[in-house]
Coordinates of C-alpha atoms in Angstrom, one line a residue:
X1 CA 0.0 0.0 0.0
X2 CA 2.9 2.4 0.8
X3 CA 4.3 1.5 -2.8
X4 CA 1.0 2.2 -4.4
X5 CA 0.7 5.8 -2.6
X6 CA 4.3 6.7 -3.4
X7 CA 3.8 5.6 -6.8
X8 CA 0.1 8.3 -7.0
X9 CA 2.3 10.4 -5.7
X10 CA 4.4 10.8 -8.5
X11 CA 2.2 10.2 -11.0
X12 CA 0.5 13.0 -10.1
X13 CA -0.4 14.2 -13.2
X14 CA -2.9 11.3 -14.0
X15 CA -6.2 10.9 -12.0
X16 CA -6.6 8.5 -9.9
X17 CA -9.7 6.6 -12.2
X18 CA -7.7 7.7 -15.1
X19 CA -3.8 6.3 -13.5
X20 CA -2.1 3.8 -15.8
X21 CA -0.1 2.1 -12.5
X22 CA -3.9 1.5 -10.7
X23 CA -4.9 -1.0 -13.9
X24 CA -1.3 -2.2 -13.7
X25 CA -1.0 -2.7 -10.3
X26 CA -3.7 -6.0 -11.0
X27 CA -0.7 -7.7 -13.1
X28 CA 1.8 -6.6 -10.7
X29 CA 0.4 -8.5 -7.9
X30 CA 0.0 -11.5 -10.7
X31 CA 4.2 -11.2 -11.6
X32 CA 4.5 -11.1 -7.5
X33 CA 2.8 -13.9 -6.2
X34 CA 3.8 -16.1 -9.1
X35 CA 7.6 -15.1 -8.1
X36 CA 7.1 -15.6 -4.7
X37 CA 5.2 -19.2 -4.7
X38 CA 6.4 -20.2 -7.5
X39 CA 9.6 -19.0 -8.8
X40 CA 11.9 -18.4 -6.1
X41 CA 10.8 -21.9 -4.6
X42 CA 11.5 -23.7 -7.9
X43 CA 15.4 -21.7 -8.7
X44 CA 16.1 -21.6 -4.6
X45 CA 15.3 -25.3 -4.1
X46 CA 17.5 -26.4 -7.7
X47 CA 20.0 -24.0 -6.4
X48 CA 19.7 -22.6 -10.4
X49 CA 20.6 -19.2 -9.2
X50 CA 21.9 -17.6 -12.7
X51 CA 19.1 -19.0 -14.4
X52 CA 16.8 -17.3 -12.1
X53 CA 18.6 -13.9 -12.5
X54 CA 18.2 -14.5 -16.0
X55 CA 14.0 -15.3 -15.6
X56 CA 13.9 -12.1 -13.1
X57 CA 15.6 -9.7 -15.8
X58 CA 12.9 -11.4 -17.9
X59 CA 9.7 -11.0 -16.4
X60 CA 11.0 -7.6 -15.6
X61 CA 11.8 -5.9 -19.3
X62 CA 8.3 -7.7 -20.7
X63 CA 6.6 -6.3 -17.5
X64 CA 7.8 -2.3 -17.8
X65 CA 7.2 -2.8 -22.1
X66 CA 3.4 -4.1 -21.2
X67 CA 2.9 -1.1 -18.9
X68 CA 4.6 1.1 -21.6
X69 CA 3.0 -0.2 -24.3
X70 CA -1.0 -1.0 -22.9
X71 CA -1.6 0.8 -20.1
X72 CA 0.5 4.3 -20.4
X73 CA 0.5 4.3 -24.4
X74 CA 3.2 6.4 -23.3
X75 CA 4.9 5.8 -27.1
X76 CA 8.2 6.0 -26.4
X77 CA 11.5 4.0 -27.2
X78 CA 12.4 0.8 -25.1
X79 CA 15.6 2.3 -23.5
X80 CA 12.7 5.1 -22.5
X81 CA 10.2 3.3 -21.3
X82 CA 13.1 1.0 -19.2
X83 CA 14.4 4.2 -17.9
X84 CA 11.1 5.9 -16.4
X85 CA 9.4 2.7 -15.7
X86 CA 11.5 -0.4 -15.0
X87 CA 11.6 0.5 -11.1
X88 CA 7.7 0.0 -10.6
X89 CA 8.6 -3.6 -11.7
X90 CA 11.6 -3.7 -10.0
X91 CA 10.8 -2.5 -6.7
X92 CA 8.0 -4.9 -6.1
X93 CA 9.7 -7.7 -6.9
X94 CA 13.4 -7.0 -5.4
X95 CA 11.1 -6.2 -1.8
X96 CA 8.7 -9.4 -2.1
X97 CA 11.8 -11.7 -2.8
X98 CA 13.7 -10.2 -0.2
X99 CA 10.4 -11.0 2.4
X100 CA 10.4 -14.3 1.2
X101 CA 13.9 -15.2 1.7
X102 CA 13.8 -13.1 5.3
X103 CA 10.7 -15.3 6.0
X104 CA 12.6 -18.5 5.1
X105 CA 15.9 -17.6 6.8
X106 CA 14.0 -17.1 10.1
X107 CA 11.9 -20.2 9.4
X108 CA 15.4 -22.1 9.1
X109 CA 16.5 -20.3 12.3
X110 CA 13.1 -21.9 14.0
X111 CA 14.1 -25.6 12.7
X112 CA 18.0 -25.6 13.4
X113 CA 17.3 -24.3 17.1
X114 CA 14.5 -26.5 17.4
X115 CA 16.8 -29.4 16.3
X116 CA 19.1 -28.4 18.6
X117 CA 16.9 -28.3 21.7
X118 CA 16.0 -31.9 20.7
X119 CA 19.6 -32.8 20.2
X120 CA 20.9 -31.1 23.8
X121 CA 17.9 -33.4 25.5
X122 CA 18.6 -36.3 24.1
X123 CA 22.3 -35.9 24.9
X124 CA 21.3 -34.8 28.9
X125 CA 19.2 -38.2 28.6
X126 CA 22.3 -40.5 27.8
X127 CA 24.4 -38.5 29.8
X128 CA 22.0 -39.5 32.9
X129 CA 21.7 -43.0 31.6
X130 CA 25.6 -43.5 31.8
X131 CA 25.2 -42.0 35.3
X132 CA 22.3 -43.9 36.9
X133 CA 23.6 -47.8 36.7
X134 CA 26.4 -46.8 38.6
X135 CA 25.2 -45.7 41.6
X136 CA 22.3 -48.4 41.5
X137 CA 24.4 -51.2 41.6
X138 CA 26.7 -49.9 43.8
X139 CA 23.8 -49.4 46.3
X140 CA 22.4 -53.1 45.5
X141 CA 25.7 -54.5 46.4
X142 CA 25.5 -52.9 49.4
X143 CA 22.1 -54.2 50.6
X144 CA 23.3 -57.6 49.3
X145 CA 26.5 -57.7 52.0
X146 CA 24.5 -56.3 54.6
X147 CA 21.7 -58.9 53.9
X148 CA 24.1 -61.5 55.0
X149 CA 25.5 -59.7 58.1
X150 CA 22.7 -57.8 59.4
X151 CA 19.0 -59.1 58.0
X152 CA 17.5 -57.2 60.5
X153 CA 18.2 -53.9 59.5
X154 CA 18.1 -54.1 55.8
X155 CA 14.5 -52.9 55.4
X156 CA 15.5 -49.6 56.5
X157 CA 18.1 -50.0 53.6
X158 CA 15.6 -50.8 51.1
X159 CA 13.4 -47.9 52.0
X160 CA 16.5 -46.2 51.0
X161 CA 17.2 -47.6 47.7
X162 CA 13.3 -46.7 47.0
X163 CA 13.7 -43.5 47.4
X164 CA 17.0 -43.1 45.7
X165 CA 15.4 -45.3 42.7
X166 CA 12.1 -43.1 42.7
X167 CA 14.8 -40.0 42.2
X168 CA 16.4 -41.0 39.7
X169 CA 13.9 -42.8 37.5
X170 CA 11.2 -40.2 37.8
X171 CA 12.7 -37.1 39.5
X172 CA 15.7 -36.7 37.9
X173 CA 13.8 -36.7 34.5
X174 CA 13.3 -33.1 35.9
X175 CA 15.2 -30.2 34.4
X176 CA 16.0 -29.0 37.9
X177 CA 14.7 -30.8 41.5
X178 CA 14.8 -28.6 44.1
X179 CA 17.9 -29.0 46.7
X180 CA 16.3 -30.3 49.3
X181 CA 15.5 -33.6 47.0
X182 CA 18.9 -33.8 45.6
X183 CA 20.5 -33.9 49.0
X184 CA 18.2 -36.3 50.5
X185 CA 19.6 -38.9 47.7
X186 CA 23.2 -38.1 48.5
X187 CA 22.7 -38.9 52.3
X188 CA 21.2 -42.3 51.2
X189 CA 24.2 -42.8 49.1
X190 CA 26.6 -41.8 51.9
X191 CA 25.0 -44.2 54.2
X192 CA 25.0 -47.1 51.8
X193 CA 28.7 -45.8 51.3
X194 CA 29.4 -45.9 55.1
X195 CA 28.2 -49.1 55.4
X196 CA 30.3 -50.3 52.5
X197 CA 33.7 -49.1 53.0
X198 CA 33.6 -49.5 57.1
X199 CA 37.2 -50.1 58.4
X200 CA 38.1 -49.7 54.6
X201 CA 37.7 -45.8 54.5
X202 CA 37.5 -43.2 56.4
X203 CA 34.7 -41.0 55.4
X204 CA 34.0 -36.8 56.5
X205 CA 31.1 -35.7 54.7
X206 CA 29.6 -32.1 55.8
X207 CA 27.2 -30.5 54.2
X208 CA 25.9 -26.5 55.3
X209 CA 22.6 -25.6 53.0
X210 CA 20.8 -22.5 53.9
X211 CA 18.1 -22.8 51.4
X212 CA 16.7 -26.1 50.2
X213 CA 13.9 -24.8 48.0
X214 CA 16.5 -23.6 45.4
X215 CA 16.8 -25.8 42.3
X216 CA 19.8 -27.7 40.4
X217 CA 20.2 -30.2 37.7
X218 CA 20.1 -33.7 39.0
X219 CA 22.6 -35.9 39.7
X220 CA 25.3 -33.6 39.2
X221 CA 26.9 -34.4 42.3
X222 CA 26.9 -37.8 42.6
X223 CA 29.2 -37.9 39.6
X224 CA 31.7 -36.4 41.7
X225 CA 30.9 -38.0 45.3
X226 CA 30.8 -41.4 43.2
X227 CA 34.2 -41.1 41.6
X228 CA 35.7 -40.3 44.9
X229 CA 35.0 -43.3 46.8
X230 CA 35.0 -45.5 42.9
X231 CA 39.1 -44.7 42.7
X232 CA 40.8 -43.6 46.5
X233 CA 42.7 -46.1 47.7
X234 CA 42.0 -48.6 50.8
X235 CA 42.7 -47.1 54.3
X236 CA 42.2 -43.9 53.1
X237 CA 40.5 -40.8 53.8
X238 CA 37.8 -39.1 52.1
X239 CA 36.4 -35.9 52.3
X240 CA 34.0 -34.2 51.1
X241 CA 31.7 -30.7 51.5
X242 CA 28.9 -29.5 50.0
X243 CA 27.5 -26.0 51.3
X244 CA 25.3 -23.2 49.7
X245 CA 25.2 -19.8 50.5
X246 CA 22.8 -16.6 48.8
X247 CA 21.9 -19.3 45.2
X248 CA 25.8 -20.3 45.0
X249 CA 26.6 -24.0 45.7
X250 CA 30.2 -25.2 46.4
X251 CA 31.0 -28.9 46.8
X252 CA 34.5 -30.3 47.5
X253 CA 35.9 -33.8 47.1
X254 CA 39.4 -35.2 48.2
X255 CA 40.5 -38.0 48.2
X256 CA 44.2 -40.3 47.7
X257 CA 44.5 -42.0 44.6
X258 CA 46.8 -44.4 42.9
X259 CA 48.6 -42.2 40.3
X260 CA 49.1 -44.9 37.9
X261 CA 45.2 -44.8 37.1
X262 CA 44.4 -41.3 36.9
X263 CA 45.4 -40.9 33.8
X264 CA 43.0 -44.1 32.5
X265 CA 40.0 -43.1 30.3
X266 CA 38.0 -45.3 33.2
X267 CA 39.3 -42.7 35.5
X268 CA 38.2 -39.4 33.7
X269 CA 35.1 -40.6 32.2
X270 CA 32.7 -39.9 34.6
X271 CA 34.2 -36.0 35.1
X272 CA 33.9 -35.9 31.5
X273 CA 30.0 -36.8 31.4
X274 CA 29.5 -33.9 34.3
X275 CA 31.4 -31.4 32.3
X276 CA 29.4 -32.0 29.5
X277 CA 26.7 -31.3 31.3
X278 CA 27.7 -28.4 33.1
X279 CA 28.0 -27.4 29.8
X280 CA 24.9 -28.0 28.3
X281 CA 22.5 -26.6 31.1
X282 CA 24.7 -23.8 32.9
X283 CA 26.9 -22.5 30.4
X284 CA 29.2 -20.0 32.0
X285 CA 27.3 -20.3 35.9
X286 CA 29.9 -22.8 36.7
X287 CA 33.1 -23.4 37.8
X288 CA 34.9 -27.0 37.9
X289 CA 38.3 -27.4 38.7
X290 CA 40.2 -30.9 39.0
X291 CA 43.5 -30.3 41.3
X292 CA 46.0 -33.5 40.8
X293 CA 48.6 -33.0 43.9
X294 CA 49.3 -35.7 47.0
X295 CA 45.1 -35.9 47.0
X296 CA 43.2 -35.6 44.2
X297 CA 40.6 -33.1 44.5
X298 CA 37.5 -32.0 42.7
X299 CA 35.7 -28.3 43.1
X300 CA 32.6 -26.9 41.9
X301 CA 30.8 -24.0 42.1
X302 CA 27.1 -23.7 40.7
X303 CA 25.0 -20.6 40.3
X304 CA 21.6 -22.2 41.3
X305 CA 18.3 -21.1 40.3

C-alpha cells in the first residue's frame, strides 16, 4: 500500500480513475505472487541461481514494455520506457523476494534451534543414563552384603534404595529438582557408602545448606561424590563438603589415589560426562576445577536457580 501511494504520488499528473499504474498494479500483484510461490521456490530449491537472475531480468523488461505499451500508451522507445518505468517492476519484486527469503531464513532459524533443543535433551538423557547404573548397583551390592551380616536392618536399607530409585527414574527426569530432594539422595548414598567401605575408609562428609527450595540439575553431584570413593585407595581418607550460600553452591571432594590410574580413560570418564553437562544446562554459571597433587581433589561452584 505504501508502494501504491508513493507511486500516486508521483504520478500526479494522472487521475486517480484515469492512473495507468492502478490498472497495472492488477498484473503486478500476478508477476508477484507467481515469483514468490512459484519461482523463487523452484530456482532456490534447484540451487539454479543464474538461471533465475536471467527469468527475473525477464519478467522484468516484458513487465515495464506491457505497462509502456497498454496501459500508459506512453509511445516511447524501449531504453525510455526501461528508464522511467522499469523501477515499478523492479521494486516490487526486489522487496517481495527479499520477504520471502527473510521469512525463510527465520523459518530455518526456527528448525535448526529447534533441532538443537532436541539434540541437547537427548544428549542430557544419555548423559543420565551413563550415570544412573552406577550408583544403583553400587547401592544393590551394598544391601546384598548387609543382607548377610545384618537381615535385620536391611529394610530400612531398602526404603532407601526406594527413594533413591524413585529419584532418579522419575525425579531426575526433571530439568531442575529442588535442593532439598537432591541432597536427600546423597545422604542415602553416603550411608550405603558408610556401610560399605567400614574399616576400609575413612569418610567426613559435611554439608551446610541455607536454602533447600532452590533448584539444580540432577545428579550432578553424585558424579563427583561417586568417583571419589570409585578410585581412592583402601585405608584412606575421604572428604567431602557441600555447602550453599545466597543461590551459590560449592561442593568439594578429596581424596588419595593411585597415580598410575588417573590418567585411564575409566578414570576421567565420569568427570567428562559432568562437564558436559555443566556445559549444556549452565553455560558459564559454573566453575569446575580438578586439582592432581598428594590428593586428588575436585571443586565446583554452581549458580543455582
Amino acid at each position: 500500500m505504501l508502494f501504491i501511494f508513493v507511486s500516486l504520488s508521483v504520478f500526479s499528473q494522472y487521475y486517480w480513475r484515469e492512473n495507468p499504474f492502478l490498472q497495472y498494479l492488477s498484473i503486478l500483484v500476478v508477476i508477484v505472487y507467481v515469483n514468490n510461490l512459484l519461482l523463487l521456490p523452484f530456482f532456490i530449491k534447484k540451487r539454479l541461481y543464474i538461471i533465475y537472475v536471467f527469468v527475473f531480468a525477464a519478467i522484468s523488461f516484458f513487465a515495464t514494455q506491457l505497462y509502456c505499451n497498454v496501459f500508459a500508451q506512453c509511445g516511447c522507445s524501449i531504453m525510455k520506457c526501461l528508464s522511467d518505468y522499469l523501477w515499478q517492476t523492479l521494486v516490487p519484486l526486489i522487496f517481495f523476494s527479499f520477504i520471502w527469503m527473510l521469512y525463510r531464513f527465520l523459518d530455518k532459524q526456527d528448525e535448526v534451534e529447534k533441532i538443537k533443543q532436541e539434540h541437547l535433551e537427548m544428549e542430557l538423557k544419555f548423559l543420565k543414563s551413563q550415570i544412573n547404573p552406577h550408583v544403583l548397583f553400587n547401592n544393590l551390592n551394598t544391601i546384598y552384603s548387609y543382607a548377610l551380616e545384618k537381615p535385620k536392618e536391611t529394610p530400612k536399607l531398602i526404603l532407601m534404595l526406594s527413594d533413591n530409585l524413585k529419584h532418579v527414574l522419575y525425579e531426575s527426569n526433571a530439568k531442575t529438582v529442588s535442593l532439598e530432594k537432591e541432597m536427600q539422595y546423597i545422604d542415602n548414598y553416603m550411608t550405603f557408602q558408610g556401610i560399605r567401605t567400614e574399616g576400609v575408609k575413612q569418610i567426613k562428609f559435611t554439608k551446610d545448606i541455607e536454602s533447600h527450595q532452590k533448584q539444580i540439575a540432577p545428579l550432578l553431584l553424585i558424579t563427583i561424590i561417586e568417583n571419589a570413593f570409585k578410585h581412592s585407595t583402601l585405608h584412606s581418607e575421604i572428604l567431602i563438603s557441600i555447602s550453599e550460600r545466597n543461590g551459590v553452591l560449592e561442593c568439594i571432594c578429596k581424596n588419595d589415589y593411585d597415580m598410575e590410574k588417573v590418567s585411564t580413560e575409566e578414570f576421567k570418564i565420569g568427570l567428562q560426562n559432568l562437564e558436559k553437562r555443566l556445559k549444556l544446562i549452565y553455560k558459564e554459571d559454573y566453575k569446575l576445577e580438578v586439582f592432581k597433587a598428594e590428593t586428588y581433589k575436585v571443586y565446583l561452584v554452581l549458580k543455582l536457580s
